[in-house]
Short mmCIF file of N, CA and C in Angstrom, two decimals:
data_model
loop_
_atom_site.label_atom_id
_atom_site.label_comp_id
_atom_site.label_asym_id
_atom_site.label_seq_id
_atom_site.Cartn_x
_atom_site.Cartn_y
_atom_site.Cartn_z
N MET A 1443 77.63 59.46 94.77
CA MET A 1443 76.51 60.37 94.81
C MET A 1443 75.94 60.46 96.22
N LYS A 1444 75.73 59.29 96.87
CA LYS A 1444 75.20 59.30 98.23
C LYS A 1444 76.16 59.97 99.18
N THR A 1445 77.45 59.75 99.00
CA THR A 1445 78.46 60.35 99.86
C THR A 1445 78.46 61.87 99.70
N THR A 1446 78.36 62.35 98.48
CA THR A 1446 78.34 63.79 98.23
C THR A 1446 77.12 64.42 98.86
N PHE A 1447 75.97 63.80 98.73
CA PHE A 1447 74.73 64.30 99.32
C PHE A 1447 74.83 64.34 100.85
N ALA A 1448 75.36 63.27 101.43
CA ALA A 1448 75.51 63.20 102.88
C ALA A 1448 76.45 64.30 103.38
N LEU A 1449 77.54 64.54 102.67
CA LEU A 1449 78.47 65.60 103.05
C LEU A 1449 77.81 66.97 102.94
N ALA A 1450 76.99 67.17 101.93
CA ALA A 1450 76.30 68.46 101.75
C ALA A 1450 75.32 68.70 102.91
N VAL A 1451 74.58 67.65 103.28
CA VAL A 1451 73.63 67.77 104.38
C VAL A 1451 74.36 68.05 105.69
N LEU A 1452 75.43 67.32 105.96
CA LEU A 1452 76.20 67.54 107.18
C LEU A 1452 76.81 68.94 107.22
N SER A 1453 77.27 69.43 106.09
CA SER A 1453 77.83 70.79 106.03
C SER A 1453 76.77 71.82 106.36
N CYS A 1454 75.58 71.65 105.82
CA CYS A 1454 74.48 72.59 106.11
C CYS A 1454 74.12 72.58 107.58
N ILE A 1455 74.06 71.40 108.16
CA ILE A 1455 73.73 71.28 109.58
C ILE A 1455 74.81 71.93 110.42
N ALA A 1456 76.06 71.67 110.11
CA ALA A 1456 77.18 72.22 110.89
C ALA A 1456 77.24 73.73 110.80
N LEU A 1457 76.92 74.29 109.64
CA LEU A 1457 77.02 75.73 109.45
C LEU A 1457 75.77 76.49 109.88
N SER A 1458 74.67 75.83 110.07
CA SER A 1458 73.43 76.52 110.38
C SER A 1458 73.47 77.21 111.73
N GLY A 1459 74.23 76.72 112.68
CA GLY A 1459 74.32 77.35 113.98
C GLY A 1459 75.23 78.57 114.00
N CYS A 1460 75.93 78.84 112.92
CA CYS A 1460 76.89 79.94 112.90
C CYS A 1460 76.31 81.24 112.38
N GLN A 1461 75.13 81.24 111.81
CA GLN A 1461 74.65 82.41 111.12
C GLN A 1461 74.37 83.60 112.02
N SER A 1462 73.97 83.44 113.26
CA SER A 1462 73.60 84.57 114.10
C SER A 1462 74.76 85.11 114.93
N SER A 1463 75.92 84.50 114.87
CA SER A 1463 77.01 84.91 115.74
C SER A 1463 77.63 86.25 115.35
N THR A 1464 77.42 86.74 114.12
CA THR A 1464 78.02 87.99 113.71
C THR A 1464 77.15 89.20 114.00
N THR A 1465 75.91 89.02 114.32
CA THR A 1465 75.01 90.12 114.60
C THR A 1465 75.04 90.45 116.08
N ILE A 1466 75.51 91.65 116.39
CA ILE A 1466 75.54 92.09 117.79
C ILE A 1466 74.77 93.39 117.86
N SER A 1467 73.72 93.40 118.65
CA SER A 1467 72.94 94.62 118.83
C SER A 1467 72.78 94.88 120.31
N SER A 1468 72.39 96.06 120.63
CA SER A 1468 72.23 96.43 122.03
C SER A 1468 70.88 95.91 122.52
N PRO A 1469 70.90 94.90 123.40
CA PRO A 1469 69.63 94.37 123.89
C PRO A 1469 68.97 95.38 124.82
N PRO A 1470 67.66 95.55 124.76
CA PRO A 1470 66.98 96.51 125.61
C PRO A 1470 67.26 96.25 127.08
N GLU A 1471 67.21 95.10 127.51
CA GLU A 1471 67.64 94.60 128.82
C GLU A 1471 67.60 93.10 128.66
N SER A 1472 68.51 92.63 127.89
CA SER A 1472 68.67 91.27 127.41
C SER A 1472 67.93 90.17 128.17
N SER A 1473 68.24 88.99 127.78
CA SER A 1473 67.64 87.83 128.41
C SER A 1473 68.09 87.70 129.86
N LEU A 1474 69.21 88.32 130.22
CA LEU A 1474 69.66 88.30 131.61
C LEU A 1474 68.61 88.93 132.51
N GLN A 1475 68.12 90.10 132.13
CA GLN A 1475 67.13 90.81 132.94
C GLN A 1475 65.88 89.96 133.14
N SER A 1476 65.40 89.32 132.10
CA SER A 1476 64.21 88.49 132.25
C SER A 1476 64.51 87.21 133.02
N TYR A 1477 65.72 86.66 132.84
CA TYR A 1477 66.08 85.42 133.54
C TYR A 1477 66.15 85.63 135.05
N ILE A 1478 66.63 86.79 135.49
CA ILE A 1478 66.80 87.02 136.93
C ILE A 1478 65.60 87.73 137.56
N SER A 1479 64.50 87.84 136.85
CA SER A 1479 63.35 88.59 137.36
C SER A 1479 62.71 87.98 138.60
N ASP A 1480 62.86 86.67 138.82
CA ASP A 1480 62.32 86.03 140.02
C ASP A 1480 63.30 86.24 141.17
N LEU A 1481 62.97 87.17 142.06
CA LEU A 1481 63.85 87.52 143.17
C LEU A 1481 63.43 86.85 144.48
N SER A 1482 62.59 85.84 144.41
CA SER A 1482 62.11 85.19 145.63
C SER A 1482 63.25 84.50 146.38
N CYS A 1483 63.17 84.52 147.70
CA CYS A 1483 64.21 83.92 148.54
C CYS A 1483 63.62 83.49 149.88
N ASP A 1484 64.35 82.58 150.54
CA ASP A 1484 64.01 82.15 151.89
C ASP A 1484 65.01 82.71 152.90
N ALA A 1485 66.23 82.99 152.43
CA ALA A 1485 67.30 83.51 153.30
C ALA A 1485 68.27 84.33 152.45
N SER A 1486 69.03 85.20 153.10
CA SER A 1486 69.94 86.11 152.39
C SER A 1486 71.05 85.40 151.62
N TYR A 1487 71.43 84.19 152.03
CA TYR A 1487 72.49 83.49 151.30
C TYR A 1487 72.07 83.17 149.86
N GLN A 1488 70.77 83.20 149.56
CA GLN A 1488 70.29 82.96 148.20
C GLN A 1488 70.36 84.21 147.33
N CYS A 1489 70.60 85.37 147.93
CA CYS A 1489 70.65 86.63 147.20
C CYS A 1489 72.09 86.95 146.82
N LYS A 1490 72.32 87.20 145.54
CA LYS A 1490 73.66 87.45 145.01
C LYS A 1490 73.66 88.75 144.21
N VAL A 1491 74.86 89.30 144.02
CA VAL A 1491 75.06 90.50 143.22
C VAL A 1491 76.06 90.17 142.13
N ILE A 1492 75.80 90.67 140.92
CA ILE A 1492 76.75 90.46 139.83
C ILE A 1492 76.94 91.78 139.08
N GLY A 1493 78.19 92.08 138.75
CA GLY A 1493 78.51 93.25 137.95
C GLY A 1493 78.31 92.92 136.48
N VAL A 1494 77.68 93.85 135.74
CA VAL A 1494 77.35 93.62 134.34
C VAL A 1494 77.75 94.85 133.54
N GLY A 1495 78.23 94.62 132.33
CA GLY A 1495 78.57 95.70 131.43
C GLY A 1495 80.00 96.16 131.63
N GLU A 1496 80.39 97.15 130.83
CA GLU A 1496 81.73 97.70 130.95
C GLU A 1496 81.69 99.19 130.65
N ARG A 1497 82.20 99.97 131.58
CA ARG A 1497 82.28 101.41 131.38
C ARG A 1497 83.45 101.70 130.45
N ALA A 1498 83.20 102.48 129.43
CA ALA A 1498 84.21 102.73 128.40
C ALA A 1498 85.42 103.48 128.94
N ALA A 1499 85.22 104.50 129.75
CA ALA A 1499 86.33 105.36 130.18
C ALA A 1499 87.16 104.75 131.30
N CYS A 1500 86.53 104.10 132.25
CA CYS A 1500 87.28 103.67 133.45
C CYS A 1500 87.33 102.16 133.64
N GLY A 1501 86.61 101.42 132.86
CA GLY A 1501 86.54 99.99 133.09
C GLY A 1501 85.59 99.68 134.25
N GLY A 1502 85.48 98.44 134.58
CA GLY A 1502 84.55 98.04 135.64
C GLY A 1502 83.13 97.93 135.11
N PRO A 1503 82.26 97.35 135.90
CA PRO A 1503 80.88 97.14 135.45
C PRO A 1503 80.11 98.45 135.33
N SER A 1504 79.16 98.50 134.40
CA SER A 1504 78.32 99.68 134.24
C SER A 1504 77.11 99.64 135.17
N LYS A 1505 76.84 98.46 135.73
CA LYS A 1505 75.75 98.34 136.70
C LYS A 1505 75.93 97.07 137.50
N TYR A 1506 75.25 97.01 138.61
CA TYR A 1506 75.20 95.80 139.43
C TYR A 1506 73.76 95.34 139.49
N LEU A 1507 73.56 94.03 139.38
CA LEU A 1507 72.22 93.45 139.43
C LEU A 1507 72.13 92.44 140.56
N VAL A 1508 70.97 92.37 141.17
CA VAL A 1508 70.69 91.41 142.23
C VAL A 1508 69.90 90.26 141.63
N PHE A 1509 70.22 89.05 142.06
CA PHE A 1509 69.46 87.88 141.62
C PHE A 1509 69.38 86.88 142.77
N SER A 1510 68.46 85.95 142.64
CA SER A 1510 68.26 84.92 143.65
C SER A 1510 68.63 83.55 143.10
N THR A 1511 69.34 82.79 143.90
CA THR A 1511 69.70 81.43 143.48
C THR A 1511 68.67 80.40 143.92
N LYS A 1512 67.58 80.86 144.52
CA LYS A 1512 66.55 79.92 144.98
C LYS A 1512 66.01 79.08 143.83
N SER A 1513 65.73 79.72 142.71
CA SER A 1513 65.17 78.97 141.58
C SER A 1513 65.98 79.17 140.29
N LEU A 1514 67.17 79.77 140.39
CA LEU A 1514 67.99 80.02 139.21
C LEU A 1514 69.34 79.33 139.33
N ASP A 1515 69.94 79.07 138.19
CA ASP A 1515 71.27 78.48 138.13
C ASP A 1515 72.29 79.63 138.09
N GLU A 1516 73.16 79.70 139.08
CA GLU A 1516 74.14 80.78 139.17
C GLU A 1516 75.10 80.80 137.98
N GLU A 1517 75.47 79.65 137.46
CA GLU A 1517 76.36 79.59 136.30
C GLU A 1517 75.70 80.19 135.06
N THR A 1518 74.40 80.00 134.92
CA THR A 1518 73.68 80.58 133.79
C THR A 1518 73.64 82.10 133.91
N VAL A 1519 73.42 82.60 135.12
CA VAL A 1519 73.43 84.05 135.36
C VAL A 1519 74.80 84.61 134.98
N GLU A 1520 75.87 83.95 135.43
CA GLU A 1520 77.22 84.40 135.12
C GLU A 1520 77.50 84.39 133.62
N ARG A 1521 77.02 83.37 132.94
CA ARG A 1521 77.22 83.29 131.49
C ARG A 1521 76.47 84.41 130.78
N LEU A 1522 75.21 84.64 131.15
CA LEU A 1522 74.42 85.71 130.53
C LEU A 1522 75.03 87.08 130.83
N ALA A 1523 75.54 87.28 132.03
CA ALA A 1523 76.19 88.55 132.38
C ALA A 1523 77.46 88.75 131.57
N ALA A 1524 78.22 87.69 131.38
CA ALA A 1524 79.45 87.78 130.57
C ALA A 1524 79.11 88.11 129.11
N GLU A 1525 78.04 87.52 128.58
CA GLU A 1525 77.61 87.81 127.22
C GLU A 1525 77.20 89.27 127.08
N GLU A 1526 76.42 89.77 128.04
CA GLU A 1526 75.97 91.17 127.99
C GLU A 1526 77.17 92.12 128.13
N THR A 1527 78.12 91.77 128.97
CA THR A 1527 79.32 92.59 129.14
C THR A 1527 80.13 92.63 127.85
N ALA A 1528 80.29 91.49 127.20
CA ALA A 1528 81.04 91.43 125.94
C ALA A 1528 80.35 92.27 124.86
N LYS A 1529 79.03 92.20 124.79
CA LYS A 1529 78.28 92.99 123.80
C LYS A 1529 78.45 94.48 124.07
N GLU A 1530 78.38 94.87 125.34
CA GLU A 1530 78.53 96.28 125.69
C GLU A 1530 79.94 96.78 125.37
N LYS A 1531 80.94 95.94 125.60
CA LYS A 1531 82.32 96.30 125.30
C LYS A 1531 82.49 96.54 123.81
N ILE A 1532 81.91 95.67 122.98
CA ILE A 1532 81.99 95.83 121.52
C ILE A 1532 81.27 97.10 121.08
N LEU A 1533 80.09 97.36 121.64
CA LEU A 1533 79.36 98.58 121.30
C LEU A 1533 80.15 99.82 121.69
N ASN A 1534 80.80 99.78 122.85
CA ASN A 1534 81.63 100.91 123.30
C ASN A 1534 82.77 101.16 122.30
N GLU A 1535 83.40 100.08 121.84
CA GLU A 1535 84.52 100.20 120.90
C GLU A 1535 84.06 100.71 119.54
N ARG A 1536 82.93 100.19 119.08
CA ARG A 1536 82.41 100.59 117.76
C ARG A 1536 81.95 102.04 117.76
N ASN A 1537 81.28 102.45 118.82
CA ASN A 1537 80.66 103.77 118.87
C ASN A 1537 81.54 104.82 119.53
N GLU A 1538 82.70 104.41 120.01
CA GLU A 1538 83.60 105.31 120.72
C GLU A 1538 82.82 106.18 121.70
N ILE A 1539 82.10 105.54 122.58
CA ILE A 1539 81.24 106.22 123.54
C ILE A 1539 82.09 107.03 124.51
N GLN A 1540 81.68 108.28 124.71
CA GLN A 1540 82.34 109.15 125.68
C GLN A 1540 81.67 108.94 127.04
N ASP A 1541 82.41 108.41 127.97
CA ASP A 1541 81.89 108.10 129.29
C ASP A 1541 82.46 109.11 130.28
N SER A 1542 81.63 109.58 131.18
CA SER A 1542 82.08 110.58 132.16
C SER A 1542 82.85 109.95 133.31
N CYS A 1543 82.93 108.65 133.34
CA CYS A 1543 83.63 107.91 134.38
C CYS A 1543 83.04 108.16 135.76
N LYS A 1544 81.73 108.35 135.81
CA LYS A 1544 81.10 108.52 137.12
C LYS A 1544 81.11 107.18 137.85
N GLN A 1545 81.18 107.26 139.13
CA GLN A 1545 81.33 106.07 139.96
C GLN A 1545 80.04 105.24 139.99
N VAL A 1546 80.19 103.95 139.81
CA VAL A 1546 79.07 103.02 139.96
C VAL A 1546 79.35 102.26 141.25
N LEU A 1547 78.56 102.56 142.26
CA LEU A 1547 78.81 101.98 143.58
C LEU A 1547 78.33 100.54 143.66
N PRO A 1548 79.13 99.69 144.27
CA PRO A 1548 78.68 98.31 144.47
C PRO A 1548 77.52 98.26 145.46
N ILE A 1549 76.78 97.20 145.37
CA ILE A 1549 75.63 97.02 146.26
C ILE A 1549 75.75 95.67 146.97
N GLN A 1550 74.97 95.52 148.01
CA GLN A 1550 74.85 94.22 148.66
C GLN A 1550 73.39 93.79 148.55
N SER A 1551 73.15 92.53 148.72
CA SER A 1551 71.78 92.02 148.62
C SER A 1551 71.40 91.30 149.89
N LEU A 1552 70.15 91.47 150.25
CA LEU A 1552 69.59 90.80 151.42
C LEU A 1552 68.19 90.31 151.09
N CYS A 1553 67.80 89.23 151.76
CA CYS A 1553 66.45 88.71 151.62
C CYS A 1553 65.55 89.43 152.62
N VAL A 1554 64.63 90.24 152.10
CA VAL A 1554 63.71 91.00 152.95
C VAL A 1554 62.30 90.70 152.47
N LYS A 1555 61.46 90.22 153.37
CA LYS A 1555 60.07 89.87 153.04
C LYS A 1555 60.01 88.91 151.86
N SER A 1556 60.87 87.89 151.87
CA SER A 1556 60.93 86.82 150.87
C SER A 1556 61.30 87.28 149.47
N ALA A 1557 62.01 88.41 149.37
CA ALA A 1557 62.49 88.88 148.06
C ALA A 1557 63.89 89.47 148.22
N CYS A 1558 64.76 89.17 147.28
CA CYS A 1558 66.11 89.74 147.30
C CYS A 1558 66.01 91.22 146.96
N GLN A 1559 66.66 92.03 147.78
CA GLN A 1559 66.66 93.48 147.58
C GLN A 1559 68.09 93.99 147.63
N SER A 1560 68.33 95.11 146.96
CA SER A 1560 69.66 95.68 146.92
C SER A 1560 69.77 96.84 147.90
N PHE A 1561 70.96 96.98 148.48
CA PHE A 1561 71.26 98.06 149.41
C PHE A 1561 72.65 98.58 149.09
N PRO A 1562 72.83 99.91 149.08
CA PRO A 1562 74.16 100.45 148.81
C PRO A 1562 75.13 100.08 149.92
N ILE A 1563 76.39 99.93 149.55
CA ILE A 1563 77.45 99.61 150.52
C ILE A 1563 78.11 100.91 150.95
N GLY A 1564 78.27 101.07 152.25
CA GLY A 1564 79.06 102.17 152.79
C GLY A 1564 78.37 103.50 152.87
N ASN A 1565 77.08 103.58 152.76
CA ASN A 1565 76.42 104.90 152.89
C ASN A 1565 75.73 105.00 154.21
#
């Protein structure tokens, strides 16, 4: 009896973390956007750019975001960006989104007045 009860409790605990993995919705600007909102910097080496999302027609990121590593963990930013990209890819597949394949230009980031800012490349 005790063994059966213990197994039932362990099963519930093990399965409880799985319930939200099947729900995928379009985040308004997911936790990535709020996580990278602190753009403070002391030097340009702290300013980074990451491609996020996936364009349905041509591939590649749907946008580029600037973030600062001064107070953020770069691996966490990369993980959140990968999650957002995977969600966007699934939404594109489910909704068969028609994309015009317009060019999304990469950007560079610099520390200006103690804040990371984005600048277009090659213009």
